[in-house]
Amino acid sequence: MSRVLITAGGSGIGRAMATAFAAAGHDVWVTDVDADSLDALPAAWRAELVDVSDEAAMAALFERIVAEWGGLDVVCANAGIAGPTAKVEDVAWDDWRACLDVTLGGAFLTAKYAAPLMKAQRAGSIVLTSSTAGIYGYPNRAPYAAAKWGVIGLMKTLAMELGPFGIRANAICPGAVEGPRMERVLEREAAIKGMTRDDVYRGYASGTALGAFVTAEDVAAMALYLGSGGARMVSGQVISVDGFTINPDPQV
Ligand code: NAD
């Protein structure tokens, strides 16, 4: 049985990850900034309000994990915010910084505090949530794409630096995932591109070889694998769960 920390586990992909790990018999510890979503989680899960971009709060979280669990086997650095949907010249500096702080800075802080625990154990798996935006870029989403490319650079570095201690690091790149977050993105992109929400949706789906959106459960299944012993020689990898992107910006 593994001890698994999942950031942004209150909803969406993070919640699906926690559900998958818990169903497989592992202990899960979930953090989020949304109190209502945490209140709705199963009582057996540890759940608490922690902002991934707040270093003091993250340091205190890992102290509690050591006190209660004595270590950590798997960490899913999953938190990320969409940032603005705007042409690059219209992106406000504050919006750029907010997106980078949570999406890249949060992944960094999660790894920074997980590393000493895992090094002491000489074992561990770090699973970072990037995005297909971190492979191809993403028109009208400059801060998000830059942050998700950064997550891959961070992951590659972690895999090299921590590999000698038996610690693996991998990044999952989901494509467009069904759910409220993509609904908000679809509405915003429809407005900026002068299209309907349904046209943007069809564009995303037809931009993949499998012709469909991903589900949060598809992404969670990959996280569960990467956290398992079956993946013991898998590290430093960028793994897409996207139905095979064949056109990263089909609307243009
Ligand atoms: P979501 O909006 O459904 O859930 C995100 C969760 O993150 C929310 O519960 C929110 O409260 C929490 N959160 C926001 N800011 C936080 C912070 N500072 N600290 C801790 N928690 C915070 O989003 P999702 O679709 O589940 O996204 C999860 C991850 O997957 C993100 O990194 C996202 O960029 C990535 N991703 C999502 C998609 C998609 O299509 N939904 C595609 C590729 C990658």
CSV table of N, CA, C and O and ligand atoms in Angstrom, one decimal, residues 7-14 31-34 37 50-53 78-81 102-103 129-132 144 148 173-178 180-182 184, ligand 1:
chain,number,residue,atom,x,y,z
A,7,THR,N,-2.1,17.1,-5.3
A,7,THR,CA,-2.5,18.5,-5.2
A,7,THR,C,-3.7,18.8,-6.2
A,7,THR,O,-3.8,18.2,-7.2
A,8,ALA,N,-4.5,19.7,-5.7
A,8,ALA,CA,-5.7,20.0,-6.5
A,8,ALA,C,-6.6,18.8,-6.7
A,8,ALA,O,-7.1,18.5,-7.8
A,9,GLY,N,-6.7,18.1,-5.6
A,9,GLY,CA,-7.5,16.8,-5.7
A,9,GLY,C,-9.0,17.0,-5.4
A,9,GLY,O,-9.7,16.0,-5.3
A,10,GLY,N,-9.4,18.2,-5.2
A,10,GLY,CA,-10.8,18.4,-4.8
A,10,GLY,C,-11.8,18.2,-6.0
A,10,GLY,O,-13.0,17.9,-5.7
A,11,SER,N,-11.3,18.4,-7.2
A,11,SER,CA,-12.2,18.2,-8.3
A,11,SER,C,-11.5,17.7,-9.6
A,11,SER,O,-10.2,17.6,-9.5
A,12,GLY,N,-12.2,17.5,-10.6
A,12,GLY,CA,-11.6,17.2,-11.9
A,12,GLY,C,-10.6,16.0,-11.9
A,12,GLY,O,-10.9,15.0,-11.3
A,13,ILE,N,-9.5,16.3,-12.6
A,13,ILE,CA,-8.5,15.2,-12.8
A,13,ILE,C,-7.9,14.8,-11.4
A,13,ILE,O,-7.7,13.6,-11.2
A,14,GLY,N,-7.6,15.7,-10.5
A,14,GLY,CA,-7.0,15.4,-9.2
A,14,GLY,C,-8.0,14.5,-8.4
A,14,GLY,O,-7.5,13.5,-7.8
A,31,THR,N,-5.0,17.9,-1.4
A,31,THR,CA,-5.1,19.3,-1.1
A,31,THR,C,-5.8,20.1,-2.2
A,31,THR,O,-5.9,19.6,-3.3
A,32,ASP,N,-6.4,21.2,-1.8
A,32,ASP,CA,-7.0,22.1,-2.8
A,32,ASP,C,-7.2,23.5,-2.2
A,32,ASP,O,-6.9,23.6,-1.0
A,33,VAL,N,-7.6,24.4,-2.9
A,33,VAL,CA,-8.0,25.8,-2.4
A,33,VAL,C,-9.5,26.0,-2.3
A,33,VAL,O,-9.9,27.0,-1.8
A,34,ASP,N,-10.2,25.0,-2.7
A,34,ASP,CA,-11.7,25.1,-2.7
A,34,ASP,C,-12.3,24.3,-1.6
A,34,ASP,O,-12.3,23.1,-1.6
A,37,SER,N,-15.2,21.8,-2.3
A,37,SER,CA,-14.9,20.6,-3.0
A,37,SER,C,-14.2,19.6,-2.0
A,37,SER,O,-14.5,18.4,-2.1
A,50,VAL,N,-4.7,23.9,1.0
A,50,VAL,CA,-3.3,24.3,0.9
A,50,VAL,C,-3.2,24.9,-0.6
A,50,VAL,O,-3.5,24.2,-1.5
A,51,ASP,N,-2.7,26.1,-0.6
A,51,ASP,CA,-2.4,26.7,-1.9
A,51,ASP,C,-1.0,26.3,-2.4
A,51,ASP,O,-0.1,26.5,-1.7
A,52,VAL,N,-0.9,25.6,-3.5
A,52,VAL,CA,0.4,25.1,-4.0
A,52,VAL,C,1.4,26.2,-4.2
A,52,VAL,O,2.6,25.9,-4.2
A,53,SER,N,1.0,27.4,-4.4
A,53,SER,CA,1.9,28.5,-4.7
A,53,SER,C,2.4,29.2,-3.4
A,53,SER,O,3.1,30.2,-3.5
A,78,ASN,N,-0.4,18.1,-9.4
A,78,ASN,CA,-1.5,18.2,-10.4
A,78,ASN,C,-2.1,19.6,-10.6
A,78,ASN,O,-2.7,19.9,-11.6
A,79,ALA,N,-1.8,20.4,-9.6
A,79,ALA,CA,-2.5,21.7,-9.6
A,79,ALA,C,-2.1,22.6,-10.8
A,79,ALA,O,-0.9,22.6,-11.1
A,80,GLY,N,-3.0,23.3,-11.4
A,80,GLY,CA,-2.7,24.2,-12.5
A,80,GLY,C,-3.9,25.0,-12.8
A,80,GLY,O,-5.0,24.5,-12.7
A,81,ILE,N,-3.7,26.3,-13.1
A,81,ILE,CA,-4.9,27.1,-13.5
A,81,ILE,C,-4.7,27.5,-14.9
A,81,ILE,O,-3.6,27.6,-15.5
A,102,VAL,N,1.1,29.4,-10.0
A,102,VAL,CA,0.4,28.2,-9.6
A,102,VAL,C,0.8,27.0,-10.4
A,102,VAL,O,1.1,25.9,-9.9
A,103,THR,N,0.8,27.2,-11.7
A,103,THR,CA,0.9,26.0,-12.6
A,103,THR,C,2.4,25.5,-12.7
A,103,THR,O,2.6,24.3,-12.7
A,129,THR,N,1.4,16.8,-13.7
A,129,THR,CA,0.4,17.0,-14.7
A,129,THR,C,0.8,18.2,-15.6
A,129,THR,O,0.8,19.3,-15.2
A,130,SER,N,1.2,17.9,-16.8
A,130,SER,CA,1.5,18.9,-17.8
A,130,SER,C,0.3,19.0,-18.7
A,130,SER,O,-0.9,19.0,-18.2
A,131,SER,N,0.4,19.0,-20.0
A,131,SER,CA,-0.7,19.2,-20.9
A,131,SER,C,-0.2,19.1,-22.3
A,131,SER,O,1.0,19.2,-22.6
A,132,THR,N,-1.0,18.8,-23.3
A,132,THR,CA,-0.6,18.8,-24.7
A,132,THR,C,-0.1,20.3,-25.0
A,132,THR,O,0.7,20.4,-25.9
A,144,TYR,N,-0.2,29.8,-20.0
A,144,TYR,CA,-0.5,28.4,-19.7
A,144,TYR,C,0.5,27.4,-20.4
A,144,TYR,O,1.1,26.5,-19.8
A,148,LYS,N,3.3,25.0,-18.8
A,148,LYS,CA,3.2,23.5,-19.0
A,148,LYS,C,4.5,23.0,-19.7
A,148,LYS,O,4.9,21.9,-19.4
A,173,CYS,N,0.5,14.3,-20.1
A,173,CYS,CA,0.0,15.5,-20.9
A,173,CYS,C,-1.4,15.1,-21.4
A,173,CYS,O,-1.6,14.5,-22.4
A,174,PRO,N,-2.4,15.5,-20.6
A,174,PRO,CA,-3.8,15.3,-21.1
A,174,PRO,C,-4.1,16.2,-22.2
A,174,PRO,O,-3.6,17.3,-22.4
A,175,GLY,N,-5.0,15.7,-23.1
A,175,GLY,CA,-5.6,16.5,-24.2
A,175,GLY,C,-6.8,17.2,-23.5
A,175,GLY,O,-6.8,17.4,-22.3
A,176,ALA,N,-7.8,17.6,-24.4
A,176,ALA,CA,-9.0,18.3,-23.8
A,176,ALA,C,-9.8,17.3,-23.0
A,176,ALA,O,-10.1,16.2,-23.5
A,177,VAL,N,-10.0,17.6,-21.8
A,177,VAL,CA,-10.7,16.7,-20.8
A,177,VAL,C,-12.2,17.2,-20.7
A,177,VAL,O,-12.4,18.4,-20.4
A,178,GLU,N,-13.1,16.3,-20.8
A,178,GLU,CA,-14.5,16.6,-20.5
A,178,GLU,C,-14.7,17.1,-19.1
A,178,GLU,O,-14.1,16.6,-18.2
A,180,PRO,N,-16.1,20.7,-16.4
A,180,PRO,CA,-16.4,22.2,-16.3
A,180,PRO,C,-15.3,23.1,-16.7
A,180,PRO,O,-15.5,24.2,-17.3
A,181,ARG,N,-14.0,22.6,-16.5
A,181,ARG,CA,-12.9,23.5,-16.8
A,181,ARG,C,-12.8,23.7,-18.4
A,181,ARG,O,-12.7,24.8,-18.8
A,182,MET,N,-13.0,22.6,-19.1
A,182,MET,CA,-12.9,22.7,-20.6
A,182,MET,C,-14.2,23.5,-21.1
A,182,MET,O,-14.1,24.2,-22.1
A,184,ARG,N,-15.5,26.0,-19.6
A,184,ARG,CA,-15.1,27.5,-19.5
A,184,ARG,C,-14.2,27.9,-20.7
A,184,ARG,O,-14.3,28.9,-21.3
B,1,NAD,P1,-10.3,21.7,-12.5
B,1,NAD,O1,-10.6,23.2,-12.7
B,1,NAD,O2,-11.5,20.8,-12.7
B,1,NAD,O3,-9.7,21.5,-11.0
B,1,NAD,C1,-8.6,22.2,-10.6
B,1,NAD,C2,-8.6,22.2,-9.1
B,1,NAD,O4,-7.5,22.9,-8.8
B,1,NAD,C3,-9.8,22.9,-8.5
B,1,NAD,O5,-10.4,22.0,-7.5
B,1,NAD,C4,-9.2,24.1,-7.9
B,1,NAD,O6,-9.8,24.5,-6.7
B,1,NAD,C5,-7.7,23.6,-7.6
B,1,NAD,N1,-6.8,24.7,-7.5
B,1,NAD,C6,-6.8,25.9,-8.2
B,1,NAD,N2,-5.7,26.6,-7.8
B,1,NAD,C7,-5.1,25.9,-6.8
B,1,NAD,C8,-4.0,26.2,-6.0
B,1,NAD,N3,-3.3,27.4,-6.1
B,1,NAD,N4,-3.6,25.2,-5.1
B,1,NAD,C9,-4.2,24.1,-5.0
B,1,NAD,N5,-5.3,23.8,-5.7
B,1,NAD,C10,-5.7,24.7,-6.6
B,1,NAD,O7,-9.1,21.4,-13.5
B,1,NAD,P2,-8.6,20.0,-14.0
B,1,NAD,O8,-9.1,19.9,-15.4
B,1,NAD,O9,-8.9,18.9,-13.1
B,1,NAD,O10,-7.0,20.3,-14.1
B,1,NAD,C11,-6.1,19.6,-13.3
B,1,NAD,C12,-4.7,19.7,-14.0
B,1,NAD,O11,-4.8,19.1,-15.3
B,1,NAD,C13,-4.2,21.1,-14.1
B,1,NAD,O12,-2.8,21.1,-13.9
B,1,NAD,C14,-4.6,21.4,-15.6
B,1,NAD,O13,-3.8,22.4,-16.1
B,1,NAD,C15,-4.3,20.0,-16.2
B,1,NAD,N6,-4.9,19.8,-17.5
B,1,NAD,C16,-6.3,19.9,-17.7
B,1,NAD,C17,-6.8,19.7,-18.9
B,1,NAD,C18,-8.3,19.8,-19.2
B,1,NAD,O14,-8.8,19.8,-20.3
B,1,NAD,N7,-9.2,19.9,-18.1
B,1,NAD,C19,-6.0,19.4,-20.0
B,1,NAD,C20,-4.6,19.3,-19.8
B,1,NAD,C21,-4.1,19.5,-18.6
